[in-house]
Coordinates of C-alpha atoms and ligand atoms in Angstrom, one line a residue:
M1 CA -3.4 -4.5 -4.0
A2 CA -4.8 -4.1 -7.4
T3 CA -3.0 -3.0 -10.5
V4 CA -3.6 -3.2 -14.3
Y5 CA -1.7 -5.2 -16.9
P6 CA 0.0 -3.0 -19.5
S7 CA -1.8 -2.5 -22.7
D8 CA 0.8 -4.4 -24.7
H9 CA 0.7 -7.5 -22.5
A10 CA 0.5 -10.6 -24.7
A11 CA -2.4 -12.3 -23.0
L12 CA -4.0 -10.0 -20.3
A13 CA -3.7 -6.5 -21.7
A14 CA -5.5 -3.9 -19.6
E15 CA -7.0 -6.6 -17.3
P16 CA -7.2 -5.9 -13.6
F17 CA -4.9 -7.9 -11.3
A18 CA -5.4 -8.2 -7.5
L19 CA -3.3 -10.0 -5.0
Q20 CA -2.4 -9.7 -1.4
E21 CA 0.6 -7.4 -0.7
Y22 CA 2.4 -6.3 2.4
Y23 CA 2.2 -2.6 3.3
A24 CA 2.9 -0.6 6.5
S25 CA 1.5 2.6 7.6
C26 CA 4.7 4.5 8.3
H27 CA 3.8 8.0 7.1
A28 CA 1.9 10.6 9.1
N29 CA -0.3 11.5 6.1
G30 CA -1.5 7.9 5.6
S31 CA 0.7 7.1 2.7
L32 CA 2.0 3.5 2.9
A33 CA 5.5 2.1 2.9
L34 CA 6.0 -0.8 0.5
L35 CA 8.7 -3.1 -0.4
F36 CA 9.0 -3.1 -4.1
L37 CA 10.2 -6.3 -5.7
P38 CA 10.8 -5.7 -9.4
I39 CA 10.2 -9.3 -10.2
S40 CA 6.6 -9.3 -8.9
R41 CA 3.5 -9.0 -11.2
H42 CA 2.3 -5.9 -9.3
S43 CA 5.7 -4.2 -9.7
Q44 CA 5.8 -5.0 -13.4
N45 CA 2.3 -3.5 -13.8
I46 CA 3.2 -0.4 -11.8
L47 CA 6.4 0.2 -13.7
H48 CA 4.5 -0.1 -17.0
S49 CA 1.8 2.3 -15.9
P50 CA 2.6 5.9 -17.0
T51 CA 1.4 7.2 -13.6
H52 CA 2.6 4.1 -11.6
A53 CA -1.0 3.5 -10.6
A54 CA -2.2 1.1 -8.0
S55 CA -5.1 0.6 -5.5
I56 CA -4.8 -0.9 -2.1
S57 CA -7.8 -2.2 -0.1
I58 CA -7.8 -2.1 3.7
W59 CA -10.2 -3.4 6.2
S60 CA -10.7 -3.2 10.0
D61 CA -11.2 -6.9 10.7
R62 CA -12.2 -10.0 8.9
P63 CA -14.0 -8.7 5.8
A64 CA -17.8 -8.8 6.2
A65 CA -20.6 -6.8 4.6
S66 CA -21.3 -5.0 7.9
R67 CA -17.7 -4.0 8.5
P68 CA -15.7 -0.9 7.3
R69 CA -13.2 -1.2 4.5
V70 CA -11.5 1.4 2.3
S71 CA -10.0 1.4 -1.1
L72 CA -7.1 3.8 -1.6
I73 CA -6.4 4.8 -5.2
G74 CA -3.1 6.3 -5.9
N75 CA 0.4 5.7 -7.2
V76 CA 3.7 4.3 -6.2
T77 CA 7.0 6.1 -6.0
V78 CA 10.0 3.7 -6.1
F79 CA 13.4 4.6 -4.6
P80 CA 15.9 2.8 -6.8
D81 CA 18.9 4.2 -4.9
L82 CA 18.9 2.9 -1.3
S83 CA 21.1 5.7 -0.1
L84 CA 18.6 8.2 -1.4
T85 CA 15.5 6.6 0.2
P86 CA 13.9 9.3 2.4
D87 CA 13.8 8.6 6.1
L88 CA 15.4 5.1 5.5
A89 CA 16.1 4.0 9.1
R90 CA 12.7 5.0 10.4
I91 CA 10.8 3.4 7.5
Q92 CA 12.8 0.2 7.8
A93 CA 12.2 -0.1 11.5
C94 CA 8.5 0.7 11.1
Y95 CA 8.0 -1.8 8.3
L96 CA 9.8 -4.6 10.2
D97 CA 7.6 -3.8 13.2
H98 CA 4.6 -4.7 11.0
H99 CA 6.3 -7.5 9.1
P100 CA 9.2 -9.1 10.9
D101 CA 9.5 -11.8 8.3
A102 CA 10.4 -9.2 5.6
R103 CA 13.8 -9.0 7.2
W104 CA 14.9 -11.7 4.7
W105 CA 14.3 -9.6 1.6
L106 CA 15.0 -6.1 2.7
P107 CA 16.8 -3.8 0.2
G108 CA 20.5 -4.0 1.0
P109 CA 23.9 -3.8 -0.4
R110 CA 24.3 -7.6 -1.0
E111 CA 21.7 -8.0 -3.7
P112 CA 20.9 -4.4 -4.6
H113 CA 18.4 -5.1 -7.4
V114 CA 16.1 -7.6 -5.6
A115 CA 14.1 -5.1 -3.6
Y116 CA 13.6 -1.4 -3.2
W117 CA 11.7 0.8 -0.8
A118 CA 8.6 2.5 -2.2
R119 CA 5.8 4.8 -1.1
F120 CA 2.2 4.5 -2.0
D121 CA 0.4 7.9 -2.1
P122 CA -3.3 7.8 -2.3
H123 CA -5.0 10.5 -4.3
S124 CA -8.6 9.2 -3.9
V125 CA -10.2 7.4 -0.9
Y126 CA -13.4 5.3 -1.3
F127 CA -14.9 4.2 2.0
V128 CA -17.5 1.5 2.6
G129 CA -18.6 1.8 6.3
G130 CA -20.7 -1.3 6.2
F131 CA -24.4 -1.2 5.2
G132 CA -25.5 1.8 3.2
D133 CA -28.6 2.5 5.4
K134 CA -26.5 2.7 8.5
H135 CA -23.0 3.6 7.5
Y136 CA -21.3 6.1 5.2
I137 CA -20.4 4.8 1.7
G138 CA -18.5 7.1 -0.7
Y139 CA -15.4 9.1 -1.3
V140 CA -13.6 10.8 1.6
P141 CA -11.8 14.1 0.9
L142 CA -8.0 13.5 0.7
D143 CA -7.2 16.2 3.1
M144 CA -9.5 14.7 5.7
Y145 CA -7.9 11.3 5.2
Q146 CA -4.4 12.8 5.5
A147 CA -5.2 14.7 8.7
A148 CA -7.0 11.8 10.4
G149 CA -4.0 10.2 11.8
R150 CA -2.8 13.4 13.4
Q151 CA -6.1 14.1 15.0
G152 CA -6.4 10.6 16.2
T153 CA -10.0 10.4 15.2
G154 CA -9.7 7.6 12.7
V155 CA -11.6 9.3 9.9
A156 CA -11.8 7.2 6.7
G157 CA -10.3 4.1 8.1
R158 CA -7.0 5.5 9.3
V159 CA -7.7 3.4 12.4
L160 CA -7.9 0.4 10.2
F161 CA -4.3 0.4 9.1
D162 CA -2.4 -2.0 11.2
Q163 CA -2.0 -4.9 8.8
Q164 CA 0.0 -6.9 11.3
D165 CA -3.3 -7.5 13.2
H166 CA -4.5 -9.7 10.4
I167 CA -1.5 -11.9 9.9
P168 CA -1.3 -14.9 12.2
Ligands
NAG1 C1 3.1 11.9 2.5 O1 4.2 12.0 3.3 C2 5.4 11.7 2.8 C3 6.5 11.8 3.8 O2 6.3 10.9 4.9 C4 5.7 12.6 1.6 O3 6.9 12.2 1.0 C5 4.6 12.4 0.6 O4 4.8 13.3 -0.5 C6 3.2 12.7 1.2 N1 2.2 12.3 0.2 C7 1.2 13.2 -0.1 C8 0.3 12.6 -1.1 O5 1.1 14.3 0.4
NAG2 C1 1.6 10.1 -9.2 O1 0.5 10.8 -9.6 C2 0.7 12.2 -9.5 C3 -0.6 12.9 -9.9 O2 -1.7 12.3 -9.2 C4 1.8 12.6 -10.4 O3 2.1 14.0 -10.2 C5 3.1 11.8 -10.0 O4 4.1 12.1 -10.9 C6 2.8 10.3 -10.0 N1 4.0 9.6 -9.6 C7 4.6 8.7 -10.3 C8 5.7 8.0 -9.6 O5 4.2 8.4 -11.4

């Protein structure tokens, strides 16, 4: 994930910040489920961004110049009230399926302000298929990306989404 430090940050104003972050593809339209921990640097940057902006990079396999990867540019909607989180039971089951270790910091009644559910909605999709002479490199229309999962064709890297494949 990449976010940007707020413009009033003491030392790193407006600097980009990138760090690995869990996500899970639990939405039919390719939006991603996130666990939002307010204490994290990414969460702080997102909350300070007027549009809650973030970008998430996804790849098919070990990153290599010849392999496809995609950058999703979009924003994060946080659900501060657990009981108002849309589709809570399904999202939680889906997320845990991808990240069983996350069961220790799931949003819950015991420590209600430690973690929240959130959704990342891409508005732009930049795809690098591999080498430019052989593979497509460029933006992919959002509607094509959002429909890809339903068609099962894997357009724009929707086939790339299973992060659990990459975590030993
Ligand atoms: C994607 O789907 C979710 C429901 O799963 C919906 O809440 C969200 O608004 C959709 N995002 C976009 C960008 O259409
Ligand atoms: C995300 O961006 C869209 C416009 O692309 C905007 O309508 C929406 O309010 C933003 N969401 C948040 C949480 O800022």
